[in-house]
Tab-separated table of C-alpha atoms and ligand atoms in Angstrom:
chain	number	residue	atom	x	y	z
W	1	MET	CA	-8.408	16.507	46.399
W	2	GLN	CA	-8.018	19.829	45.204
W	3	LEU	CA	-5.403	20.924	47.510
W	4	CYS	CA	-3.506	17.777	46.562
W	5	LEU	CA	-3.688	19.301	42.831
W	6	ALA	CA	-2.638	22.382	43.773
W	7	HIS	CA	0.464	20.942	45.336
W	8	LYS	CA	1.464	19.110	42.459
W	9	TRP	CA	0.838	22.363	40.029
W	10	ILE	CA	3.333	24.189	42.641
W	11	ALA	CA	5.983	21.568	42.483
W	12	GLU	CA	5.622	21.250	38.562
W	13	GLN	CA	5.851	25.195	38.467
W	14	PHE	CA	9.405	24.895	40.440
W	15	ILE	CA	10.797	22.116	38.561
W	16	ILE	CA	10.240	24.336	35.743
W	17	ALA	CA	11.717	27.521	37.083
W	18	ASN	CA	14.702	25.054	38.068
W	19	SER	CA	15.647	23.814	34.960
W	20	MET	CA	15.388	27.418	33.455
W	21	LYS	CA	18.184	29.461	32.497
W	22	HIS	CA	18.444	32.371	34.684
W	23	VAL	CA	18.055	34.599	31.956
W	24	VAL	CA	14.968	33.286	30.901
W	25	LYS	CA	13.571	33.888	34.441
W	26	ILE	CA	14.515	37.540	34.674
W	27	LEU	CA	12.814	37.828	31.174
W	28	THR	CA	9.871	36.263	32.501
W	29	LEU	CA	9.599	38.389	35.367
W	30	VAL	CA	9.829	41.533	32.621
W	31	VAL	CA	7.113	40.110	30.484
W	32	ALA	CA	4.854	39.501	33.605
W	33	ILE	CA	5.283	43.020	34.663
W	34	THR	CA	4.749	44.650	31.013
W	35	ALA	CA	1.866	42.155	30.807
W	36	PHE	CA	0.637	43.796	33.977
W	37	TRP	CA	1.337	47.455	32.857
W	38	ILE	CA	-0.529	46.849	29.455
W	39	GLY	CA	-3.401	45.532	31.469
W	40	LEU	CA	-3.252	49.011	33.441
W	41	LEU	CA	-3.182	51.170	30.544
W	42	GLN	CA	-6.128	49.107	28.526
W	43	THR	CA	-8.511	49.033	31.730
W	44	SER	CA	-7.319	52.766	32.531
W	45	VAL	CA	-8.023	52.376	36.360
W	46	VAL	CA	-5.333	54.835	36.952
W	47	PRO	CA	-5.342	57.931	34.649
W	48	CYS	CA	-3.505	57.375	31.557
W	49	SER	CA	-0.854	59.825	32.040
W	50	HIS	CA	0.121	58.224	35.330
W	51	THR	CA	0.273	54.598	33.739
W	52	TRP	CA	2.683	55.866	31.124
W	53	LEU	CA	5.218	56.977	33.410
W	54	LEU	CA	5.285	54.087	35.145
W	55	PRO	CA	8.205	52.393	33.522
W	56	ILE	CA	10.243	55.531	34.126
W	57	TYR	CA	9.592	55.372	37.709
W	58	PHE	CA	10.418	51.868	37.522
W	59	ILE	CA	13.568	52.143	36.272
W	60	VAL	CA	14.512	54.910	38.444
W	61	SER	CA	13.467	53.089	41.343
W	62	LEU	CA	15.684	50.082	40.539
W	63	GLY	CA	18.610	52.639	39.898
W	64	CYS	CA	17.965	54.016	43.269
W	65	TYR	CA	17.653	50.354	45.012
W	66	GLY	CA	21.023	50.188	43.595
W	67	LEU	CA	22.758	53.073	44.606
W	68	LEU	CA	21.328	52.803	47.875
W	69	MET	CA	22.343	49.305	48.332
W	70	VAL	CA	25.884	49.867	47.429
W	71	GLY	CA	25.905	53.223	49.641
W	72	ILE	CA	24.993	51.280	52.767
W	73	GLY	CA	27.471	48.529	51.718
W	74	LEU	CA	30.417	51.006	51.554
W	75	ILE	CA	29.079	52.543	55.165
W	76	CYS	CA	28.851	49.458	56.758
W	77	PHE	CA	31.928	47.879	55.153
W	78	PRO	CA	33.038	45.666	57.788
W	79	THR	CA	36.903	46.214	58.548
W	80	CYS	CA	39.051	44.481	61.101
W	81	PRO	CA	42.050	46.264	61.932
W	82	GLN	CA	42.952	44.252	64.899
W	83	GLU	CA	43.111	41.196	62.455
W	84	ALA	CA	46.086	42.723	60.658
W	85	LEU	CA	47.714	43.186	64.315
W	86	LEU	CA	47.104	39.534	65.265
W	87	LEU	CA	48.485	38.339	61.615
W	88	GLN	CA	51.541	40.111	62.481
W	89	GLN	CA	52.067	38.200	65.606
W	90	ASP	CA	51.399	34.963	63.952
W	91	ILE	CA	53.930	35.671	61.060
W	92	LYS	CA	56.380	36.531	63.699
W	93	GLU	CA	55.829	33.401	65.512
W	94	ALA	CA	55.580	31.472	62.800
W	95	LYS	CA	59.006	32.885	61.032
W	96	GLU	CA	60.994	32.138	64.792
W	97	TYR	CA	59.620	28.720	64.262
W	98	LEU	CA	61.068	28.153	60.944
W	99	LYS	CA	64.279	29.437	61.829
W	100	ARG	CA	64.612	27.301	64.445
W	101	ASN	CA	63.886	24.371	62.402
W	102	LYS	CA	66.784	25.724	59.557
W	103	ILE	CA	63.880	26.483	57.121
W	104	ASP	CA	65.339	28.850	54.684
W	105	VAL	CA	62.547	31.705	53.672
W	106	GLY	CA	64.751	34.317	52.439
W	107	SER	CA	65.818	37.423	54.290
W	108	ASP	CA	62.470	39.527	54.066
U	1	MET	CA	32.228	11.409	66.713
U	2	GLU	CA	32.668	8.234	64.771
U	3	GLU	CA	31.822	10.391	61.430
U	4	LYS	CA	34.223	12.948	62.793
U	5	SER	CA	37.383	10.442	62.950
U	6	LYS	CA	36.763	9.051	59.376
U	7	ASN	CA	37.012	12.256	57.484
U	8	LYS	CA	40.302	13.318	55.863
U	9	PHE	CA	40.850	17.035	54.659
U	10	SER	CA	43.089	17.730	51.308
U	11	ILE	CA	44.067	21.216	51.613
U	12	ILE	CA	44.848	22.667	48.079
U	13	VAL	CA	47.165	25.641	47.995
U	14	PRO	CA	48.193	27.047	44.590
U	15	THR	CA	51.191	29.048	44.624
U	16	TYR	CA	53.096	31.457	42.410
U	17	ASN	CA	56.287	33.035	44.183
U	18	GLU	CA	55.059	32.465	47.409
U	19	ARG	CA	58.331	31.381	49.157
U	20	LEU	CA	57.860	33.003	52.449
U	21	ASN	CA	54.092	32.850	52.582
U	22	ILE	CA	53.990	29.015	52.079
U	23	ALA	CA	56.236	27.995	54.549
U	24	LEU	CA	54.169	30.800	57.367
U	25	LEU	CA	50.981	29.047	56.019
U	26	VAL	CA	52.235	25.709	56.555
U	27	TYR	CA	53.093	26.711	60.294
U	28	LEU	CA	49.812	28.136	60.872
U	29	VAL	CA	47.831	24.880	59.380
U	30	PHE	CA	49.843	22.763	61.566
U	31	LYS	CA	49.219	25.022	64.839
U	32	HIS	CA	45.636	25.160	64.241
U	33	LEU	CA	44.673	21.846	63.165
U	34	ARG	CA	45.791	19.716	65.955
U	35	ASP	CA	43.528	16.351	65.980
U	36	VAL	CA	42.474	16.359	62.212
U	37	ASP	CA	43.478	14.071	59.407
U	38	PHE	CA	44.429	16.029	56.856
U	39	GLU	CA	47.062	16.749	54.135
U	40	ILE	CA	48.393	20.002	52.338
U	41	ILE	CA	48.714	19.791	48.604
U	42	VAL	CA	50.949	22.569	47.156
U	43	VAL	CA	50.478	23.124	43.126
U	44	ASP	CA	53.239	25.201	42.305
U	45	ASP	CA	53.362	26.712	38.851
U	46	GLY	CA	57.192	26.736	38.319
U	47	SER	CA	57.906	29.725	40.518
U	48	PRO	CA	61.205	31.195	40.211
U	49	ASP	CA	61.561	32.529	43.456
U	50	GLY	CA	62.400	28.999	44.971
U	51	THR	CA	58.961	28.132	46.326
U	52	GLN	CA	59.334	24.251	45.594
U	53	GLU	CA	62.794	24.269	47.344
U	54	VAL	CA	61.158	25.710	50.651
U	55	VAL	CA	58.141	23.267	49.914
U	56	LYS	CA	60.961	20.479	50.040
U	57	GLN	CA	62.128	21.426	52.973
U	58	LEU	CA	59.036	21.862	55.060
U	59	GLN	CA	58.088	18.096	53.617
U	60	GLN	CA	61.570	16.979	55.447
U	61	LEU	CA	60.046	18.740	58.614
U	62	TYR	CA	56.583	17.469	58.366
U	63	GLY	CA	56.599	14.167	56.331
U	64	GLU	CA	55.915	13.958	52.793
U	65	ASP	CA	52.841	12.536	53.508
U	66	ARG	CA	51.078	15.598	55.182
U	67	ILE	CA	52.692	18.067	52.182
U	68	LEU	CA	52.467	17.026	48.943
U	69	LEU	CA	54.408	19.011	46.062
U	70	ARG	CA	52.534	18.897	42.902
U	71	PRO	CA	54.423	21.102	40.796
U	72	ARG	CA	53.462	21.968	37.054
U	73	PRO	CA	55.827	23.417	34.573
U	74	ARG	CA	54.728	26.795	33.947
U	75	LYS	CA	52.021	29.375	35.004
U	76	LEU	CA	48.827	27.605	33.827
U	77	GLY	CA	46.265	29.703	35.650
U	78	LEU	CA	44.418	29.248	38.871
U	79	GLY	CA	41.315	27.451	37.534
U	80	THR	CA	43.316	24.332	36.125
U	81	ALA	CA	45.282	24.358	39.012
U	82	TYR	CA	42.762	23.315	41.360
U	83	VAL	CA	41.835	20.503	38.924
U	84	HIS	CA	45.273	19.654	38.986
U	85	GLY	CA	45.582	19.636	43.032
U	86	LEU	CA	42.324	18.004	43.269
U	87	LYS	CA	43.538	14.755	41.032
U	88	HIS	CA	46.281	13.819	43.646
U	89	ALA	CA	43.663	14.655	46.760
U	90	SER	CA	43.092	11.536	48.742
U	91	GLY	CA	40.753	13.014	51.509
U	92	ASN	CA	36.841	12.666	51.735
U	93	PHE	CA	36.666	16.858	51.757
U	94	VAL	CA	38.764	19.313	50.258
U	95	VAL	CA	39.539	22.834	51.230
U	96	ILE	CA	40.758	25.498	48.736
U	97	MET	CA	42.890	28.512	50.279
U	98	ASP	CA	45.096	31.530	48.791
U	99	ALA	CA	48.599	31.041	50.011
U	100	ASP	CA	49.102	34.704	50.673
U	101	LEU	CA	47.807	34.541	54.154
U	102	SER	CA	44.855	36.663	53.465
U	103	HIS	CA	43.026	33.445	54.310
U	104	HIS	CA	44.144	32.578	57.795
U	105	PRO	CA	44.209	28.945	58.634
U	106	LYS	CA	43.078	29.876	62.096
U	107	TYR	CA	39.367	29.809	60.341
U	108	LEU	CA	39.808	26.235	59.139
U	109	PRO	CA	38.286	24.736	62.653
U	110	SER	CA	35.248	26.729	61.924
U	111	PHE	CA	34.593	25.364	58.409
U	112	ILE	CA	35.131	21.739	59.642
U	113	LYS	CA	32.749	22.108	62.621
U	114	LYS	CA	30.290	23.903	60.433
U	115	GLN	CA	30.488	21.050	57.849
U	116	LEU	CA	29.834	18.438	60.541
U	117	GLU	CA	26.909	20.247	62.277
U	118	THR	CA	24.981	20.853	59.231
U	119	GLY	CA	26.300	18.009	56.659
U	120	ALA	CA	26.804	20.864	54.157
U	121	ASP	CA	28.207	20.078	50.756
U	122	MET	CA	30.131	23.314	50.814
U	123	VAL	CA	31.378	25.684	53.370
U	124	THR	CA	32.085	29.098	52.126
U	125	GLY	CA	33.805	31.838	54.135
U	126	THR	CA	32.249	35.165	53.608
U	127	ARG	CA	33.577	38.584	54.558
U	128	TYR	CA	30.374	40.267	54.484
U	129	VAL	CA	28.556	39.248	57.782
U	130	LYS	CA	28.813	39.936	61.350
U	131	GLY	CA	32.206	38.613	62.728
U	132	GLY	CA	33.858	38.773	59.041
U	133	GLY	CA	35.457	41.680	57.695
U	134	VAL	CA	38.382	43.039	55.197
U	135	HIS	CA	41.491	44.822	55.974
U	136	GLY	CA	43.832	46.881	53.578
U	137	TRP	CA	41.538	47.868	50.847
U	138	ASN	CA	41.449	51.432	49.755
U	139	LEU	CA	38.027	53.167	48.753
U	140	MET	CA	37.994	52.210	45.233
U	141	ARG	CA	38.713	48.703	46.040
U	142	LYS	CA	35.623	48.701	48.383
U	143	LEU	CA	33.426	50.540	46.039
U	144	THR	CA	34.249	48.293	43.226
U	145	SER	CA	33.596	45.078	45.532
U	146	ARG	CA	30.043	46.621	46.899
U	147	GLY	CA	29.060	47.558	43.201
U	148	ALA	CA	29.993	44.072	41.995
U	149	ASN	CA	28.270	42.297	45.014
U	150	VAL	CA	24.882	44.145	44.206
U	151	LEU	CA	24.929	43.631	40.596
U	152	ALA	CA	25.471	40.208	40.940
U	153	HIS	CA	22.998	39.663	43.800
U	154	THR	CA	20.329	41.627	41.735
U	155	LEU	CA	21.171	39.450	38.532
U	156	LEU	CA	21.791	35.933	39.725
U	157	TRP	CA	19.836	35.429	42.957
U	158	PRO	CA	22.688	33.293	44.634
U	159	GLY	CA	21.612	32.914	48.101
U	160	VAL	CA	25.089	33.260	49.361
U	161	SER	CA	26.467	36.677	50.467
U	162	ASP	CA	30.146	36.428	49.261
U	163	LEU	CA	30.399	35.290	45.723
U	164	THR	CA	33.832	36.074	45.190
U	165	GLY	CA	35.925	34.521	48.071
U	166	SER	CA	38.019	31.770	47.917
U	167	PHE	CA	38.399	30.200	51.165
U	168	ARG	CA	35.990	27.235	50.926
U	169	LEU	CA	35.406	23.750	51.928
U	170	TYR	CA	33.994	21.047	49.610
U	171	ARG	CA	32.882	17.644	49.827
U	172	LYS	CA	35.208	16.313	47.489
U	173	SER	CA	32.651	14.652	44.948
U	174	VAL	CA	30.609	17.839	45.115
U	175	LEU	CA	34.048	19.600	43.940
U	176	GLU	CA	34.946	17.407	41.239
U	177	ASP	CA	31.214	17.487	39.911
U	178	VAL	CA	31.066	21.837	40.097
U	179	ILE	CA	34.540	22.046	38.780
U	180	SER	CA	34.138	20.164	35.825
U	181	SER	CA	31.551	22.552	34.326
U	182	CYS	CA	33.353	25.547	35.292
U	183	VAL	CA	35.045	27.489	32.238
U	184	SER	CA	35.748	30.857	33.994
U	185	LYS	CA	39.112	32.534	34.795
U	186	GLY	CA	39.987	34.895	37.748
U	187	TYR	CA	37.247	36.076	39.891
U	188	VAL	CA	34.650	34.858	37.829
U	189	PHE	CA	35.643	31.390	38.445
U	190	GLN	CA	35.192	31.767	42.238
U	191	MET	CA	31.437	33.068	41.556
U	192	GLU	CA	30.845	30.623	38.716
U	193	MET	CA	31.977	27.673	41.444
U	194	ILE	CA	29.251	28.814	43.830
U	195	VAL	CA	26.132	29.940	41.404
U	196	ARG	CA	26.642	26.289	39.847
U	197	ALA	CA	26.836	24.747	42.921
U	198	SER	CA	23.793	26.491	44.420
U	199	ARG	CA	21.975	25.782	41.227
U	200	LYS	CA	22.741	22.198	41.475
U	201	GLY	CA	20.781	22.195	44.784
U	202	TYR	CA	23.821	21.573	46.658
U	203	HIS	CA	23.699	22.580	50.505
U	204	ILE	CA	26.070	25.709	51.015
U	205	GLU	CA	26.495	27.089	54.604
U	206	GLU	CA	28.694	30.190	55.489
U	207	VAL	CA	31.041	30.901	57.902
U	208	PRO	CA	32.333	34.342	58.866
U	209	ILE	CA	35.951	35.219	58.165
U	210	THR	CA	38.311	38.116	58.069
U	211	PHE	CA	40.529	38.866	54.963
U	212	VAL	CA	43.722	40.853	55.532
U	213	ASP	CA	45.265	41.974	52.109
U	214	ARG	CA	48.419	40.461	51.399
U	215	VAL	CA	51.555	41.514	53.460
U	216	PHE	CA	54.512	39.899	51.228
U	217	GLY	CA	54.688	39.347	47.623
U	218	SER	CA	52.694	40.607	44.903
U	219	SER	CA	49.236	40.268	43.675
U	220	LYS	CA	48.857	38.291	39.989
U	221	LEU	CA	45.690	39.374	39.153
U	222	GLY	CA	45.368	42.648	37.294
U	223	GLY	CA	44.421	44.068	33.928
U	224	SER	CA	40.690	44.960	32.814
U	225	GLU	CA	39.157	43.282	35.745
U	226	ILE	CA	36.127	45.197	35.478
U	227	VAL	CA	35.060	44.144	31.676
U	228	GLU	CA	36.229	40.799	32.403
U	229	TYR	CA	33.802	40.658	35.542
U	230	LEU	CA	30.551	41.860	33.483
U	231	LYS	CA	31.123	39.675	30.746
U	232	GLY	CA	31.253	36.752	33.263
U	233	LEU	CA	27.981	37.816	34.646
U	234	ALA	CA	26.532	37.878	31.619
U	235	TYR	CA	27.475	34.562	30.607
U	236	LEU	CA	26.358	32.794	34.246
U	237	LEU	CA	23.101	34.459	33.319
U	238	VAL	CA	22.495	32.678	29.961
U	239	THR	CA	24.392	29.588	31.309
U	240	THR	CA	22.879	28.829	34.933
E	301	GTP	N1	49.580	27.526	40.723
E	301	GTP	C1	49.173	28.635	40.493
E	301	GTP	N2	48.788	29.669	41.660
E	301	GTP	C2	48.570	30.775	41.240
E	301	GTP	C3	48.719	31.756	40.145
E	301	GTP	N3	47.988	32.936	40.116
E	301	GTP	C4	47.874	33.231	41.310
E	301	GTP	N4	48.139	31.669	42.045
E	301	GTP	C5	48.087	31.512	43.540
E	301	GTP	O1	47.012	31.705	43.741
E	301	GTP	C6	46.549	32.530	45.213
E	301	GTP	C7	45.831	33.980	44.958
E	301	GTP	O2	46.397	34.833	43.960
E	301	GTP	P1	46.569	36.242	44.656
E	301	GTP	O3	47.689	36.859	43.606
E	301	GTP	O4	46.674	36.612	45.850
E	301	GTP	O5	45.221	36.890	44.059
E	301	GTP	P2	44.130	37.968	44.725
E	301	GTP	O6	44.198	37.415	46.185
E	301	GTP	O7	43.281	37.826	43.820
E	301	GTP	O8	44.958	38.982	45.042
E	301	GTP	P3	45.794	40.014	45.756
E	301	GTP	O9	44.502	41.264	46.280
E	301	GTP	O10	47.025	40.555	45.523
E	301	GTP	O11	45.912	38.949	47.046
E	301	GTP	C8	47.969	32.771	45.731
E	301	GTP	O12	48.441	31.546	46.476
E	301	GTP	C9	48.736	32.671	44.603
E	301	GTP	O13	50.042	32.451	44.888
E	301	GTP	C10	48.999	30.892	38.975
E	301	GTP	O14	48.962	30.768	37.840
E	301	GTP	N5	49.179	29.262	39.271
E	302	MG	MG1	45.457	37.217	47.616
């Protein structure tokens, strides 16, 4: 019974999440993180001076993540020089066929 | 097998000054789709280079039922070109591709196969997985592309790897549904289509494609693309 209720609750959350506009989802996340941070500040499980710096750490690590992903993307950028050659062959073949069938595509 | 023989694919190709490319493309489509029922719908926006004359010659060669010319009087933009082509599509599936040969018709069979295997509502060509790739971009182009991609993924969580590619196969009813709620232009349009499809819960699959930058003709998209892109991203954040 308990389990069943829990399932229903999760399903409902999914439906709510799905009908939410995406900004709302992101804002919810931000609010949740802020709430957690304020909680930390108040209970002071970790020294206050550290807690105050947490948002800065968070933003810096977000930036690093972005730069890192772009960097990895650039380094591992998939290229396909052989495809350009294959395409040239296909173009040649197609042009010959078009010429045989008297389709005028111009001189270029 | 039964299912396979019933499917018909309408390939919508928007053109603007693609005289040579459209002829090459048509030849390559016929070469690679041998035993598939399909039609090619060319939506030409009054190209001054005589694209339509070439298409008419191709109709003589391949048949007017296989190649449909559905022109418009002047350059009205890509998004509406798809809507226009879609009105004339008789297939139950629609493929959208560029005429400039950066979308190679040799990948069409893999789109069709993927759809058949998975029953997907939409199959999108992706350049950023194994087997895919891009040729002919300089460092700047790569950098903006990667940056745009990372930004969009962190903000939108779309669930597909290539958001701005436009080589895609749709179930016709799905394309009609998605396209009617899209308002963006340019690259953002492609992104909006896939984000909306994914939010609506349609089943999306990916196949790797390679993208060779156009060899003939000139690019028509230009100007302040980055600003437009950021605006589009913000728009998608608040509306989807
Ligand atoms: N009907 C129609 N087709 C267009 C219009 N603008 C572009 N196209 C076509 O749309 C396709 C994609 O346009 P491209 O200019 O190649 O855009 P792109 O691929 O982003 O840019 P490139 O890097 O130059 O390849 C091509 O087949 C064009 O001929 C338009 O206003 N109307
Ligand atoms: Mg192109």
